[in-house]
Tab-separated table of C-alpha atoms in Angstrom:
chain	number	residue	atom	x	y	z
A	1	MET	CA	-16.991	-50.045	35.476
A	2	SER	CA	-17.000	-48.253	32.332
A	3	SER	CA	-16.918	-44.427	31.910
A	4	GLU	CA	-20.519	-44.724	31.261
A	5	ASP	CA	-21.382	-46.123	34.509
A	6	TRP	CA	-19.389	-43.477	36.175
A	7	ALA	CA	-21.335	-40.711	34.216
A	8	VAL	CA	-24.399	-42.506	35.614
A	9	ILE	CA	-23.063	-42.399	39.011
A	10	ALA	CA	-22.152	-38.654	38.777
A	11	GLU	CA	-25.713	-37.971	37.469
A	12	TYR	CA	-27.177	-39.360	40.422
A	13	LEU	CA	-24.871	-37.771	42.784
A	14	ALA	CA	-25.826	-34.452	41.326
A	15	ILE	CA	-29.504	-35.322	41.630
A	16	LEU	CA	-29.296	-36.504	45.082
A	17	LYS	CA	-26.918	-34.146	46.703
A	18	PRO	CA	-29.830	-31.167	47.409
A	19	LEU	CA	-31.905	-33.801	49.047
A	20	LYS	CA	-29.383	-34.747	51.367
A	21	ILE	CA	-28.500	-30.989	51.876
A	22	ALA	CA	-32.313	-30.513	52.780
A	23	THR	CA	-32.450	-33.626	54.889
A	24	LYS	CA	-29.421	-32.563	56.999
A	25	ARG	CA	-30.623	-29.036	57.251
A	26	LEU	CA	-34.310	-30.040	58.468
A	27	GLU	CA	-33.050	-32.534	60.880
A	28	GLY	CA	-30.797	-29.451	62.460
A	29	ARG	CA	-30.969	-27.459	65.196
A	30	PRO	CA	-34.586	-26.167	65.853
A	31	GLU	CA	-34.093	-25.049	69.565
A	32	GLU	CA	-31.601	-22.593	67.898
A	33	GLY	CA	-34.226	-21.031	65.493
A	34	LYS	CA	-32.866	-22.423	62.618
A	35	TYR	CA	-31.495	-25.590	60.584
A	36	GLY	CA	-34.473	-27.727	61.429
A	37	ALA	CA	-37.021	-24.925	62.539
A	38	ILE	CA	-40.272	-25.157	61.124
A	39	TRP	CA	-40.232	-21.994	59.311
A	40	GLU	CA	-37.384	-23.615	56.918
A	41	VAL	CA	-39.947	-26.404	55.767
A	42	LEU	CA	-41.495	-24.806	52.955
A	43	LEU	CA	-38.796	-22.902	51.347
A	44	THR	CA	-36.916	-26.252	51.681
A	45	MET	CA	-39.253	-27.935	49.673
A	46	GLU	CA	-40.092	-25.064	47.165
A	47	TRP	CA	-36.232	-25.491	46.598
A	48	LEU	CA	-36.254	-29.262	46.217
A	49	LEU	CA	-38.981	-29.089	43.729
A	50	GLN	CA	-37.574	-26.717	41.415
A	51	HIS	CA	-34.391	-28.817	41.490
A	52	LEU	CA	-36.178	-31.983	40.775
A	53	GLU	CA	-38.166	-30.181	37.982
A	54	ASP	CA	-34.677	-28.679	36.712
A	55	SER	CA	-33.060	-32.108	36.747
A	56	LYS	CA	-36.032	-33.818	35.076
A	57	LEU	CA	-35.764	-31.157	32.062
A	58	GLN	CA	-32.045	-31.621	31.997
A	59	HIS	CA	-32.698	-35.465	31.340
A	60	GLU	CA	-35.823	-34.977	28.981
A	61	HIS	CA	-33.674	-36.357	26.057
A	62	ASP	CA	-31.549	-38.892	27.486
A	63	GLU	CA	-31.780	-42.291	25.601
A	64	GLU	CA	-32.768	-44.162	28.826
A	65	PRO	CA	-35.587	-42.472	30.893
A	66	TYR	CA	-34.602	-43.908	34.006
A	67	LEU	CA	-33.395	-40.334	35.331
A	68	ARG	CA	-35.898	-38.526	34.332
A	69	ILE	CA	-38.567	-40.714	35.339
A	70	GLY	CA	-36.708	-40.984	38.894
A	71	CYS	CA	-37.358	-37.319	39.367
A	72	ASN	CA	-40.528	-37.280	38.154
A	73	LEU	CA	-41.797	-39.518	40.664
A	74	GLY	CA	-39.580	-37.636	43.346
A	75	TRP	CA	-41.302	-34.463	42.376
A	76	MET	CA	-44.666	-36.241	42.793
A	77	LYS	CA	-43.892	-37.494	46.123
A	78	LEU	CA	-42.354	-34.499	47.389
A	79	ASP	CA	-45.332	-32.173	45.908
A	80	LYS	CA	-47.929	-34.581	47.737
A	81	TYR	CA	-45.962	-33.683	51.140
A	82	TYR	CA	-45.807	-30.045	50.131
A	83	THR	CA	-49.558	-30.181	49.512
A	84	LEU	CA	-50.136	-32.039	52.937
A	85	THR	CA	-48.718	-28.868	54.714
A	86	GLU	CA	-51.826	-26.907	54.108
A	87	ASP	CA	-53.440	-29.019	56.753
A	88	SER	CA	-51.197	-27.177	59.315
A	89	PRO	CA	-51.014	-23.421	58.902
A	90	VAL	CA	-48.260	-23.356	61.316
A	91	TYR	CA	-45.844	-23.841	58.529
A	92	LEU	CA	-46.924	-20.799	56.686
A	93	ALA	CA	-47.511	-18.893	60.000
A	94	SER	CA	-43.843	-19.664	60.917
A	95	LEU	CA	-42.348	-18.235	57.708
A	96	VAL	CA	-44.656	-15.141	57.891
A	97	LEU	CA	-43.633	-14.499	61.392
A	98	HIS	CA	-39.924	-14.807	60.882
A	99	PRO	CA	-38.225	-11.049	60.646
A	100	ALA	CA	-36.436	-12.022	57.323
A	101	PHE	CA	-39.205	-13.565	55.377
A	102	ARG	CA	-42.679	-12.185	56.269
A	103	TRP	CA	-45.613	-11.785	53.549
A	104	PRO	CA	-43.885	-10.175	51.054
A	105	SER	CA	-41.171	-13.077	50.807
A	106	VAL	CA	-44.367	-15.614	50.474
A	107	GLU	CA	-46.175	-13.369	48.097
A	108	SER	CA	-43.390	-13.429	45.734
A	109	GLN	CA	-42.734	-17.135	46.034
A	110	TRP	CA	-46.319	-17.934	45.499
A	111	ALA	CA	-47.065	-15.292	42.807
A	112	ASP	CA	-48.279	-17.760	40.029
A	113	HIS	CA	-50.679	-19.160	43.006
A	114	PRO	CA	-53.151	-16.531	44.162
A	115	ASP	CA	-55.466	-19.524	45.348
A	116	TRP	CA	-52.698	-20.536	47.521
A	117	LEU	CA	-52.059	-17.094	49.131
A	118	GLU	CA	-55.804	-16.593	49.620
A	119	ARG	CA	-56.110	-19.592	51.420
A	120	GLY	CA	-52.943	-19.124	53.316
A	121	LYS	CA	-53.761	-15.833	54.376
A	122	ILE	CA	-56.988	-16.921	55.895
A	123	ALA	CA	-55.709	-19.905	57.510
A	124	VAL	CA	-52.793	-17.852	59.303
A	125	ARG	CA	-55.314	-15.213	60.323
A	126	GLU	CA	-57.299	-17.730	61.914
A	127	LEU	CA	-54.639	-19.589	63.443
A	128	TRP	CA	-53.612	-16.101	65.030
A	129	GLU	CA	-57.422	-15.663	66.342
A	130	GLU	CA	-57.319	-19.145	67.902
A	131	TYR	CA	-53.733	-18.188	69.958
A	132	ARG	CA	-53.910	-14.147	70.185
A	133	LYS	CA	-55.483	-14.232	73.967
A	134	LEU	CA	-53.093	-16.658	75.506
A	135	PRO	CA	-50.710	-15.192	77.803
A	136	VAL	CA	-47.326	-14.650	77.123
A	137	GLU	CA	-44.280	-15.674	78.992
A	138	GLN	CA	-41.558	-12.914	79.323
A	139	ASP	CA	-38.542	-15.225	79.502
A	140	THR	CA	-35.373	-13.907	78.373
A	141	ILE	CA	-33.316	-16.184	76.066
A	142	PRO	CA	-29.443	-16.052	76.325
A	143	GLU	CA	-27.727	-15.441	72.881
A	144	GLN	CA	-25.722	-18.281	71.899
A	145	PRO	CA	-22.949	-18.021	69.564
A	146	THR	CA	-23.712	-19.933	66.133
A	147	ALA	CA	-21.027	-21.886	64.448
A	148	ALA	CA	-19.940	-20.845	61.089
A	149	ARG	CA	-20.995	-23.520	58.506
A	150	LYS	CA	-20.521	-24.019	54.823
A	151	THR	CA	-22.893	-22.391	52.499
A	152	THR	CA	-25.101	-24.284	50.026
A	153	ASP	CA	-27.493	-23.611	47.297
A	154	LEU	CA	-30.348	-23.913	49.682
A	155	ASP	CA	-28.654	-20.986	51.792
A	156	ASP	CA	-28.565	-18.880	48.423
A	157	PHE	CA	-32.306	-19.790	47.626
A	158	MET	CA	-33.269	-18.633	51.311
A	159	ALA	CA	-30.913	-15.542	51.108
A	160	SER	CA	-33.032	-14.399	47.682
A	161	VAL	CA	-36.232	-15.077	49.226
A	162	ARG	CA	-35.215	-12.896	52.433
A	163	LYS	CA	-34.378	-9.556	50.326
A	164	LEU	CA	-38.087	-9.631	49.193
A	165	SER	CA	-39.085	-8.919	52.757
A	166	THR	CA	-37.430	-5.783	52.751
A	167	GLN	CA	-40.702	-4.046	51.198
A	168	ARG	CA	-42.750	-2.047	53.794
A	169	ALA	CA	-46.500	-3.584	54.302
A	170	PRO	CA	-49.240	-0.954	54.540
A	171	SER	CA	-49.849	0.810	58.111
A	172	ALA	CA	-51.674	-1.094	60.850
A	173	PRO	CA	-55.521	-0.490	61.697
A	174	PRO	CA	-56.237	1.786	64.460
A	175	THR	CA	-57.231	-0.987	67.012
A	176	ARG	CA	-54.679	-3.164	68.393
A	177	ASP	CA	-53.811	-6.090	66.715
A	178	GLU	CA	-50.376	-7.646	67.288
A	179	TYR	CA	-50.469	-9.571	64.197
A	180	ALA	CA	-51.538	-6.647	62.121
A	181	GLU	CA	-48.776	-4.571	63.865
A	182	TRP	CA	-46.213	-7.149	62.773
A	183	LEU	CA	-47.288	-7.205	59.000
A	184	SER	CA	-47.068	-3.254	59.068
A	185	THR	CA	-43.992	-2.796	60.339
A	186	SER	CA	-40.372	-4.249	59.726
A	187	ASP	CA	-36.778	-2.752	60.262
A	188	PRO	CA	-34.051	-2.831	57.661
A	189	GLY	CA	-31.926	-5.168	59.594
A	190	ASP	CA	-34.959	-7.816	59.723
A	191	CYS	CA	-33.666	-9.432	56.465
A	192	LEU	CA	-30.258	-10.367	58.214
A	193	VAL	CA	-32.346	-12.254	61.043
A	194	ASP	CA	-31.012	-15.973	61.418
A	195	ASN	CA	-32.601	-16.629	64.396
A	196	PRO	CA	-36.350	-15.965	65.143
A	197	ILE	CA	-36.818	-16.983	68.218
A	198	GLN	CA	-34.135	-14.680	69.670
A	199	TYR	CA	-35.313	-11.680	67.801
């Protein structure tokens, strides 16, 4: 193989590596509240969409268009699935109810799309209203030690979004609404929570 062939292979690897990281992460261990938990889906898709957009721009002036075209087609397919998450508000609700993220993180990520935010807030509120009267079981969950793992760019992206959740929300209204209380309260240590199930 020529050096040009190896250079193309290296470019393919650079483009595909984040897809492998995301796939492995989302097939992870949801029972532990991370690595495959539903709250990770939207942020992982955001990260991948940005990666594919950056990769497409990086190859914008390549003589051969196949990398740019591949990145664009991948972005279009991923965007289609990202749009389908609007059909189920559970993706957004799981992120909003994660102590390390909440609405400030989502608002920051979607700042350029106020229409998404408005629809998302309505959908999460409707989901809450649908389930709020169900009885809550009070089982205790034993804390499991988590194994250390190698940090990836996706971890760095998630950490940057977490930092936005430390902003305090306005006070809760006088009538008791657990969702409203959740939105209006936070603890400074919430941004460090890795396992929302054990929170």
